[in-house]
CSV table of C-alpha atoms and ligand atoms in Angstrom, one decimal:
chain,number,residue,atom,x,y,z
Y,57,UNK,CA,-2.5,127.5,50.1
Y,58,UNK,CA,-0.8,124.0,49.8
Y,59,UNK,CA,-2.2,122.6,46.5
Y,60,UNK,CA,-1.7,119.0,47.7
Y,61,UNK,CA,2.0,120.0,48.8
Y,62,UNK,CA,3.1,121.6,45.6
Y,63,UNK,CA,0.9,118.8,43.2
Y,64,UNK,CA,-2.2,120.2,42.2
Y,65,UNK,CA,-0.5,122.8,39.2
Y,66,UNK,CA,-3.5,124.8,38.3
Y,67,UNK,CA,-5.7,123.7,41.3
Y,68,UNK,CA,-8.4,121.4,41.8
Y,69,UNK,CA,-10.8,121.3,39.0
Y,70,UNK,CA,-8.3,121.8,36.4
Y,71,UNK,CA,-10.8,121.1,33.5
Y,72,UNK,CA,-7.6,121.1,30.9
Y,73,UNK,CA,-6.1,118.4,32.7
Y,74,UNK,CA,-9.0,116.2,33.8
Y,75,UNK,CA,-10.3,116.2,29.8
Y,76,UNK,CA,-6.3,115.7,28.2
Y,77,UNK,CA,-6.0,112.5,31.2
Y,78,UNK,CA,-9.5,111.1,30.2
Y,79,UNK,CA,-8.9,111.8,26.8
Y,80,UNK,CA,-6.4,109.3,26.9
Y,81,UNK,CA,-8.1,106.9,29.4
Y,82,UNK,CA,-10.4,106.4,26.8
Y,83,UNK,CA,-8.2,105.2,24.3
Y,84,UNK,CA,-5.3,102.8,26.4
Y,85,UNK,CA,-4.9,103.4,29.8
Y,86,UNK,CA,-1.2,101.5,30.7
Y,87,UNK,CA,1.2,99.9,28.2
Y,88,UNK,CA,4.2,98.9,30.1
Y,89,UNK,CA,7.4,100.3,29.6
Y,90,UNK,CA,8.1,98.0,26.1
Y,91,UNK,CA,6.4,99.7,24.3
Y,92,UNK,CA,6.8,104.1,23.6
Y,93,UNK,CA,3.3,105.8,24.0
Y,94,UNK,CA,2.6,109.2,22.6
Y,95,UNK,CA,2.4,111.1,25.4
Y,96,UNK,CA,5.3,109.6,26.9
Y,97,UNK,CA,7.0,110.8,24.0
Y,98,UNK,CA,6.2,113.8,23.3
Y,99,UNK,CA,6.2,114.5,27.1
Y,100,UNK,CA,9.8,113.8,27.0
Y,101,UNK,CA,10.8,115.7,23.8
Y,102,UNK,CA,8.9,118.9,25.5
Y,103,UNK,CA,10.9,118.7,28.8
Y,104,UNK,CA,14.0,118.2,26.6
Y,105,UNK,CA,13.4,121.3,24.7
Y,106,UNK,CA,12.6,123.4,27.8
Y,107,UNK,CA,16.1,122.5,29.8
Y,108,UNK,CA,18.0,121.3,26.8
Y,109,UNK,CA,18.9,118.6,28.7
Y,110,UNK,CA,19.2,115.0,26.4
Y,111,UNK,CA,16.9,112.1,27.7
Y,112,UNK,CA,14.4,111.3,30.2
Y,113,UNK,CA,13.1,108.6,32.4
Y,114,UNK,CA,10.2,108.2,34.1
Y,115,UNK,CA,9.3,107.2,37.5
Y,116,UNK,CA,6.6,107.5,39.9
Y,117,UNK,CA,7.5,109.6,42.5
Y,118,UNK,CA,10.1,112.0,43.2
Y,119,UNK,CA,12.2,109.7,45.3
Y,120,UNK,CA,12.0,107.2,42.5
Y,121,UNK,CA,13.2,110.4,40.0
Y,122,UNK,CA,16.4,110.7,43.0
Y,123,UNK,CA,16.9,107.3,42.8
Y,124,UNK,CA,17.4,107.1,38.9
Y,125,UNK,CA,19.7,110.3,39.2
Y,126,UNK,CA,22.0,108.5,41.8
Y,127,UNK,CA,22.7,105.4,39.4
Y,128,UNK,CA,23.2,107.8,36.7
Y,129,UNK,CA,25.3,109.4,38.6
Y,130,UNK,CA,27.4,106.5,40.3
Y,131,UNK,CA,27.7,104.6,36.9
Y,132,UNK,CA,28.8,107.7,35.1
Y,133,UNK,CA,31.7,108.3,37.5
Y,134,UNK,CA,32.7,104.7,37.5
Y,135,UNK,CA,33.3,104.8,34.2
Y,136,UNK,CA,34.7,107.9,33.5
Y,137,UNK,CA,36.7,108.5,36.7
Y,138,UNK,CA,37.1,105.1,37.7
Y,139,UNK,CA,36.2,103.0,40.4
Y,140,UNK,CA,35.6,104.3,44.0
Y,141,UNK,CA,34.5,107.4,42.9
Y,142,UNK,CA,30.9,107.3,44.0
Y,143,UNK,CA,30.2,109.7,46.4
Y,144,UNK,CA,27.9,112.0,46.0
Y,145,UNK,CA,27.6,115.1,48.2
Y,146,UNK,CA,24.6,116.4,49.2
Y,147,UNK,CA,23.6,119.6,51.3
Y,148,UNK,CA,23.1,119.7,54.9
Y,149,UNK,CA,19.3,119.9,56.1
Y,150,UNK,CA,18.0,118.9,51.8
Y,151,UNK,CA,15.3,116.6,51.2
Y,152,UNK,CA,15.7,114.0,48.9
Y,153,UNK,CA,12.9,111.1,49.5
Y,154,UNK,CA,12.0,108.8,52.0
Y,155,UNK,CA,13.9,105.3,50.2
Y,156,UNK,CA,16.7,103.9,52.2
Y,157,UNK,CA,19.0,105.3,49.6
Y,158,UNK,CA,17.1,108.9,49.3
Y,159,UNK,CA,16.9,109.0,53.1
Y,160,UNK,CA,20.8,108.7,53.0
Y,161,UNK,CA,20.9,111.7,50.6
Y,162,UNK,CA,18.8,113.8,52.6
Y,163,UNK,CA,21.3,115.9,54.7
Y,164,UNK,CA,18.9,116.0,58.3
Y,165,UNK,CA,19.4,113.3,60.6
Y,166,UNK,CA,15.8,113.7,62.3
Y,167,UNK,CA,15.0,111.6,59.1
Y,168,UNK,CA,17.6,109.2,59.7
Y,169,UNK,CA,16.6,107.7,62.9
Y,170,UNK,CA,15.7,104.4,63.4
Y,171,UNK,CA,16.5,103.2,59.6
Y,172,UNK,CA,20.0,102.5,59.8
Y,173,UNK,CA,22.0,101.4,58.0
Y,174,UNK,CA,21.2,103.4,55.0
Y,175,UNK,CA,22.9,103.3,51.6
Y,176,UNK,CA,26.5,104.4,51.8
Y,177,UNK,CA,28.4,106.9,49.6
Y,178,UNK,CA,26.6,110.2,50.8
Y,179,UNK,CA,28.3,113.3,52.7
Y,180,UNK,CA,26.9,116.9,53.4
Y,181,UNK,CA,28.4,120.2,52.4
Y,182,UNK,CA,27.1,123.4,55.0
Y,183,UNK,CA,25.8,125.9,52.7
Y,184,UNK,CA,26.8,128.4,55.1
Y,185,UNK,CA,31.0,127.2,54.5
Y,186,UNK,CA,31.0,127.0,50.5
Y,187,UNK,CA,34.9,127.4,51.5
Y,188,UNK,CA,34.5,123.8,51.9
Y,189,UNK,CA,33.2,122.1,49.6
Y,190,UNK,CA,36.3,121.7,47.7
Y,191,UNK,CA,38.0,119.5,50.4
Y,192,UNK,CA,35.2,117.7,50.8
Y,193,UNK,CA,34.9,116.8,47.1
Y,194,UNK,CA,38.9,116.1,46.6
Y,195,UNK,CA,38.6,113.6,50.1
Y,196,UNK,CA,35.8,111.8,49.1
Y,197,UNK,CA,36.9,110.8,45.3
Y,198,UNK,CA,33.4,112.5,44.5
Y,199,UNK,CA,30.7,111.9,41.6
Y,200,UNK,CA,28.7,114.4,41.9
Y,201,UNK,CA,26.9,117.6,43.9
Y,202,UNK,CA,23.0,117.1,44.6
Y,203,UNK,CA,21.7,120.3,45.6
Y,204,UNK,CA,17.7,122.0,45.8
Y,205,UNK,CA,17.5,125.5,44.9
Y,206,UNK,CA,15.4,126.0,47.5
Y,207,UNK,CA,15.8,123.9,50.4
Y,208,UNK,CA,11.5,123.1,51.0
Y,209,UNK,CA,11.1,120.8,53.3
Y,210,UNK,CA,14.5,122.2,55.3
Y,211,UNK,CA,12.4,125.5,55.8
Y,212,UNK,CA,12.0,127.2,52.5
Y,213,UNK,CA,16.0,128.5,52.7
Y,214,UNK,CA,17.2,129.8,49.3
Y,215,UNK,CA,21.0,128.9,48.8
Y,216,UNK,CA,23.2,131.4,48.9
Y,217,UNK,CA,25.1,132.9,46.3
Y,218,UNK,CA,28.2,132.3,47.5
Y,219,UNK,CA,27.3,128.9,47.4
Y,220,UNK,CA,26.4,128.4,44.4
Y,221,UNK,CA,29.1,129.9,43.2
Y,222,UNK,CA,31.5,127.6,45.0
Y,223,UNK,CA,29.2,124.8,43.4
Y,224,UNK,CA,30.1,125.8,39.9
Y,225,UNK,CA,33.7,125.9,40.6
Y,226,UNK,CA,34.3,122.7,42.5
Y,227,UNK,CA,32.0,120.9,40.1
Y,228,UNK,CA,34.3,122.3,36.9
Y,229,UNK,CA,37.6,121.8,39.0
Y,230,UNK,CA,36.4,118.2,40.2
Y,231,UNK,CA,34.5,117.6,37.4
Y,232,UNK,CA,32.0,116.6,39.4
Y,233,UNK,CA,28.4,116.3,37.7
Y,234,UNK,CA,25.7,118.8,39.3
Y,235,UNK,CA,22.2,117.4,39.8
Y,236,UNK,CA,19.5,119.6,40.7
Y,237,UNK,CA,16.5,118.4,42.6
Y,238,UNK,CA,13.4,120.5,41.4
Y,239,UNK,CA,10.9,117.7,42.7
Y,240,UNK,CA,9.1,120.5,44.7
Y,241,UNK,CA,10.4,123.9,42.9
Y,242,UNK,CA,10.0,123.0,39.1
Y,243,UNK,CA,7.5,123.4,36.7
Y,244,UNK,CA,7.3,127.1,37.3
Y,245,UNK,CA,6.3,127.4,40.7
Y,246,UNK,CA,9.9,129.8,41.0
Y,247,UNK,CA,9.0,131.9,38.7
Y,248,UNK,CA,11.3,129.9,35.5
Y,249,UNK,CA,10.6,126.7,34.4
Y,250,UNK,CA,13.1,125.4,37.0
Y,251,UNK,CA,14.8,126.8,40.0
Y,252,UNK,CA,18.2,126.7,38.8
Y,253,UNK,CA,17.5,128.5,36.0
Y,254,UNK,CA,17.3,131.4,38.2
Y,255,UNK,CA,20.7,130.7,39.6
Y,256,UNK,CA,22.6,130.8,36.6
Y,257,UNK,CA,23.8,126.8,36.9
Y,258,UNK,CA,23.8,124.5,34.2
Y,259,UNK,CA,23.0,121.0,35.9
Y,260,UNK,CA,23.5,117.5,34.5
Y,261,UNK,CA,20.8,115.8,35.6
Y,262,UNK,CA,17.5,117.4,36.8
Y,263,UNK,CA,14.7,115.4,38.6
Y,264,UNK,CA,10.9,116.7,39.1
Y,265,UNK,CA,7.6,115.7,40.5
Y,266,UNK,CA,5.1,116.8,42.2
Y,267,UNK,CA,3.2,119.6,40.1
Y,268,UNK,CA,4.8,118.3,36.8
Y,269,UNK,CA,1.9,115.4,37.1
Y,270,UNK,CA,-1.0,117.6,38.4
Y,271,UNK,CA,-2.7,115.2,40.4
Y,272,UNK,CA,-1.5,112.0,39.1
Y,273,UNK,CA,2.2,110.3,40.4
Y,274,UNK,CA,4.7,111.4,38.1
Y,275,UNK,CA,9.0,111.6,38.8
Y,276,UNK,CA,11.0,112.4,35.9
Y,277,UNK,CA,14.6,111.9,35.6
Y,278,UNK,CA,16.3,114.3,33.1
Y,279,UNK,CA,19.7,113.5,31.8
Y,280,UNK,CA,22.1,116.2,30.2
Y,281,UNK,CA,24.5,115.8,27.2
Y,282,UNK,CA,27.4,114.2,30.2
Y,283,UNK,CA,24.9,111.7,31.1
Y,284,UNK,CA,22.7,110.7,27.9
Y,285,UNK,CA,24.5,107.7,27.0
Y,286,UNK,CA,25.0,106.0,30.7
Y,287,UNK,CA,22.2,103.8,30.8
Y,288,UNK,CA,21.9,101.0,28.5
Y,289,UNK,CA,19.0,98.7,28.2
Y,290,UNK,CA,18.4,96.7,31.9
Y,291,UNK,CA,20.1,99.3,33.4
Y,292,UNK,CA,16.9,101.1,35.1
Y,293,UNK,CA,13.2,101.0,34.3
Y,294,UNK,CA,9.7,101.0,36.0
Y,295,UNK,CA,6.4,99.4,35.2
Y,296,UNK,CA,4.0,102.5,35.7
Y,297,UNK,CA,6.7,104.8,35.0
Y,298,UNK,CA,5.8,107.2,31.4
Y,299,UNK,CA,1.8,105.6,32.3
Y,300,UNK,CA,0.3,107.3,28.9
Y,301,UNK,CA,-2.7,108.6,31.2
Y,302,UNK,CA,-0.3,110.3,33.9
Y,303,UNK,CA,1.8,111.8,30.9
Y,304,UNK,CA,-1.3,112.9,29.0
Y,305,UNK,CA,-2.1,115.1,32.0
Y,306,UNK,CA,1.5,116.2,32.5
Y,307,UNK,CA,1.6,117.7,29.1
Y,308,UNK,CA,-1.8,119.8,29.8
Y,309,UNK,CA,0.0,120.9,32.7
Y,310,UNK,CA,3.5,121.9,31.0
Y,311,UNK,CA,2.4,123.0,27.9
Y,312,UNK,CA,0.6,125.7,29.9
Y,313,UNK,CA,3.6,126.5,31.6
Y,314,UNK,CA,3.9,129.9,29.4
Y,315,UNK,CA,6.3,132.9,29.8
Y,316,UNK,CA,3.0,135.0,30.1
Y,317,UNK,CA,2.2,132.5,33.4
Y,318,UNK,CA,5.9,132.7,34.9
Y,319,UNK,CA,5.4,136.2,34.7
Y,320,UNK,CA,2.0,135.8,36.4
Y,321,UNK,CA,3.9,133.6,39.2
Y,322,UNK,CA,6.4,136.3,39.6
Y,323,UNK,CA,4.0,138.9,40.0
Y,324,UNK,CA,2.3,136.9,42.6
Y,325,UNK,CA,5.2,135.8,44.5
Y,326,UNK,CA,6.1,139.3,44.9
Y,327,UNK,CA,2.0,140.1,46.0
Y,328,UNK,CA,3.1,137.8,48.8
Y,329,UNK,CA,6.6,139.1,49.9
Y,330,UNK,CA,5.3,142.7,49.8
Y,331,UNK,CA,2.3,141.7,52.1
Y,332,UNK,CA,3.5,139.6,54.5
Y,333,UNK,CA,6.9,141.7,54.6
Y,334,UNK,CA,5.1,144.2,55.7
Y,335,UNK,CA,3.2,142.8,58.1
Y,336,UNK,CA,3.1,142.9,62.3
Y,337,UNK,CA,3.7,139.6,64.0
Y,338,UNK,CA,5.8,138.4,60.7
Y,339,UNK,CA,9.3,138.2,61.5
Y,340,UNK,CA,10.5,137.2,57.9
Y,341,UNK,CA,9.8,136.3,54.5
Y,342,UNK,CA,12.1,133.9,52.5
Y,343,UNK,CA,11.5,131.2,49.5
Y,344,UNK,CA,11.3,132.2,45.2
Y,345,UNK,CA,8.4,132.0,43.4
Y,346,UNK,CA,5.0,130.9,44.9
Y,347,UNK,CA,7.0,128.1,47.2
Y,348,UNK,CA,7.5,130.7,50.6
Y,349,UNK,CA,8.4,130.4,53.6
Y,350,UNK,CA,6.9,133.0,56.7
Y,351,UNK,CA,8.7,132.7,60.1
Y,352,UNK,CA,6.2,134.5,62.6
Y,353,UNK,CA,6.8,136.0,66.0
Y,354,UNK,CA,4.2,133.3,67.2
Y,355,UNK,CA,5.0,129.6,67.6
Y,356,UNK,CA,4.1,128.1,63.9
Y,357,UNK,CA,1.6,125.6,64.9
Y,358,UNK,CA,-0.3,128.6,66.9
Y,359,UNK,CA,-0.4,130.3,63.2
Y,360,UNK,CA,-1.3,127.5,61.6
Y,361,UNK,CA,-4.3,126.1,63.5
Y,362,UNK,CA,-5.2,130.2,63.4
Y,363,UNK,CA,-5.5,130.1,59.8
Y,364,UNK,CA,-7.0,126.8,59.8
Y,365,UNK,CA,-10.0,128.7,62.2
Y,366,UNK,CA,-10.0,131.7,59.5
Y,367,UNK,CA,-10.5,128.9,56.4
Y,368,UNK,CA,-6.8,129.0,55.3
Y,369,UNK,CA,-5.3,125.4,54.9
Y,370,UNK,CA,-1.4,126.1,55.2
Y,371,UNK,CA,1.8,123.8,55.3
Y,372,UNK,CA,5.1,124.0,57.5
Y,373,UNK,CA,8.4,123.4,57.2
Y,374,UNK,CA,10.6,123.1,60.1
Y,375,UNK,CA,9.9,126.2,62.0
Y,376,UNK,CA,8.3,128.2,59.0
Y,377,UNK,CA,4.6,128.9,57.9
Y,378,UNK,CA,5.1,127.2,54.2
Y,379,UNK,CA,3.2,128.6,51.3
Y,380,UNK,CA,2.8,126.6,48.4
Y,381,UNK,CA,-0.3,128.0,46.6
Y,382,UNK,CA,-1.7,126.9,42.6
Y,383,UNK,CA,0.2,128.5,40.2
Y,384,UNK,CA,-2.6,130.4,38.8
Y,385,UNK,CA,-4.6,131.0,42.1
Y,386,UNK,CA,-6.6,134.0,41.0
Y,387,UNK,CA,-5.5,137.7,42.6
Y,388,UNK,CA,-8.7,138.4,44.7
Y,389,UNK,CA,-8.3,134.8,45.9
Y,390,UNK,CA,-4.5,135.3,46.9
Y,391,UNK,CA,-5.2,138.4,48.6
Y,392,UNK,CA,-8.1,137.1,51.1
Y,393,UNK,CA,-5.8,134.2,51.9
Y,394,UNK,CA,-3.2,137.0,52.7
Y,395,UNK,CA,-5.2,139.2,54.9
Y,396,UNK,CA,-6.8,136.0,57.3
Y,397,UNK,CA,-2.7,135.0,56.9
Y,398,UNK,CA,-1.6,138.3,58.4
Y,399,UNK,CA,-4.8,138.4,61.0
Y,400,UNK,CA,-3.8,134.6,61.8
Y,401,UNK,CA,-0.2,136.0,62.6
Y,402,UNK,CA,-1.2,139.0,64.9
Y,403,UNK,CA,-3.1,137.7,67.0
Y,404,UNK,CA,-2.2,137.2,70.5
B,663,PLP,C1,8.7,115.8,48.0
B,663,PLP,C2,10.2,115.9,47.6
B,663,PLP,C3,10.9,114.7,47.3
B,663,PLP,C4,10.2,113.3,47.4
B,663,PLP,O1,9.2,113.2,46.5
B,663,PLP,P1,8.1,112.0,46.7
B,663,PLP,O2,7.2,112.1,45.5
B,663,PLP,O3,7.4,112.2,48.0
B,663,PLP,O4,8.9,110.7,46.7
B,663,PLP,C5,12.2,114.8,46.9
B,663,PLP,N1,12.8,116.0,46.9
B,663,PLP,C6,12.2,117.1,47.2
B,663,PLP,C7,12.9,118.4,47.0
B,663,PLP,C8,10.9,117.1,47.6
B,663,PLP,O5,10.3,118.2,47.9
């Protein structure tokens, strides 16, 4: 009920992806970034069309996605609002990346420890005072608000509306660019294409990951119309980054990525809520999509190593039970999880 933390799409064995990723093994395997590579291309112009956003780059690794978005951001506010404006804001208790400079935009100080000094130019708004994110954006010059739709690795926390709404209007008052981290969330494991998508925002940058490659490391940086133009050549790049055999397998996974499966993901999302909602020694349910968060009435490592016994491999985060399941994990499947899941919980 992990799928490799949130990598492994359509589950191990994916027989799409390991035939479209050896497909293209067996013609070139690498290229270096000189040189475009059809899948790397037509990778890109299929993410574009799905978020309308502009341009893409292409990393390794979600970090390495953050990264990129940072120095999009940062040079883009330079320019257009002048020097000194670089701080970014980013959430309390997010998750960014483990880099010095993705460690600084993570907003929980447990990762913090011991790797001071860490990039400067980050502060953290609390989700639960969206009264103040103006004064924090107006006092800090700011660039730009960093956000995750769902806070994963903070314990599967949903932002709240009233947040998001006060996201939208400091961002338009500020003009502030808004950059959504969907390195966990996206590539339908909400229930959309993308987490924010169910939110209603319009970001200007979106980076992804984990499921996007299936299996393969893959971080994608996705700039909007604000943005396209910021880089020039030298500005950024990567040597592995758009590898034609890690892209060939990202399009088998994306181009699956169908309203008919969302709806699928949807439907078993709500399977989950309406189970484990329900049941005793669960004392709540949160998360969107198949990325869900169960808080029991027993300590979480007690529920854990209880699944483990009953055959059920499950993640946490923070003080939550975290459910991160294959997007197409079959019904009968889903359900037997559930039941040793709610047996695991019950027990004294
Ligand atoms: C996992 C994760 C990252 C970091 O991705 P890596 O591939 O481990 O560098 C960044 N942001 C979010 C929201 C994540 O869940």
């Amino acid at each position: 009920m992990g799928s490799g933390i949130a990598v492994n799409a359509f589950g191990v064995s994916d027989q799409e992806w390991i035939d479209a990723v050896t497909a293209q093994l067996n013609r070139y395997q690498h290229t270096s970034n000189l040189f475009y590579s059809a899948p790397c291309a037509k990778l890109a112009q299929m993410l574009c069309e799905a978020t309308g956003l502009k341009k893409v780059f292409y990393g390794n690794s979600g970090a390495e996605a953050n990264e990129c978005a940072i120095k999009a951001a940062r040079k883009w506010a330079e320019q257009t609002k002048g020097p000194g404006h670089h701080t970014i804001i980013t959430l309390k208790n997010s998750f960014h990346g483990r880099t010095i400079t993705t460690l600084a935009a993570t907003g929980q100080d447990v990762f913090h420890q011991q790797f001071t000094p860490l990039t400067e130019g980050f502060v953290y708004a609390d989700t639960e005072k969206p009264e103040s994110l103006a004064a924090l954006a107006a006092e800090h010059n700011a660039a730009a608000i960093m956000f995750e739709a769902v806070q994963g690795e903070g314990g599967v926390l949903p932002l709240p509306a009233d947040f998001v709404q006060a996201m939208k209007d400091v961002a338009a008052k500020e003009n502030l660019l808004l950059i959504a981290d969907e390195v966990q969330l996206g590539n339908g494991r909400s229930g959309a294409m993308y987490g924010y998508m169910n939110l209603g925002l319009e970001p200007d940058i979106v980076t992804t990951a984990k499921g996007l490659g299936g299996g393969l490391p893959i971080g994608v940086c996705m700039l909007g119309q604000r943005v396209a133009d910021v880089f020039t050549p030298g500005d950024h790049g990567s040597t592995f980054g758009g590898n034609p055999a890690v892209c060939a397998g990202a399009i088998s996974i994306f181009s699956r990525l169908t309203d008919e499966l969302l709806a699928g993901v949807r439907e078993k999302s709500k399977m989950i809520f309406d189970t484990l909602s329900a049941a005793e020694g669960v004392e709540s349910v949160t998360g969107m999509g198949l990325m869900i968060g169960l808080k029991a009435k027993k300590p979480t490592k007690d529920v854990v190593a209880a699944c483990r016994e009953k055959g059920v491999l499950v993640l946490t985060a923070k003080d939550k039970v975290r459910l991160l399941p294959a997007l197409n994990i079959p019904d009968d499947l889903l359900k037997e999880a559930l039941t040793r899941i709610v047996a695991a919980c019950a027990e004294a």
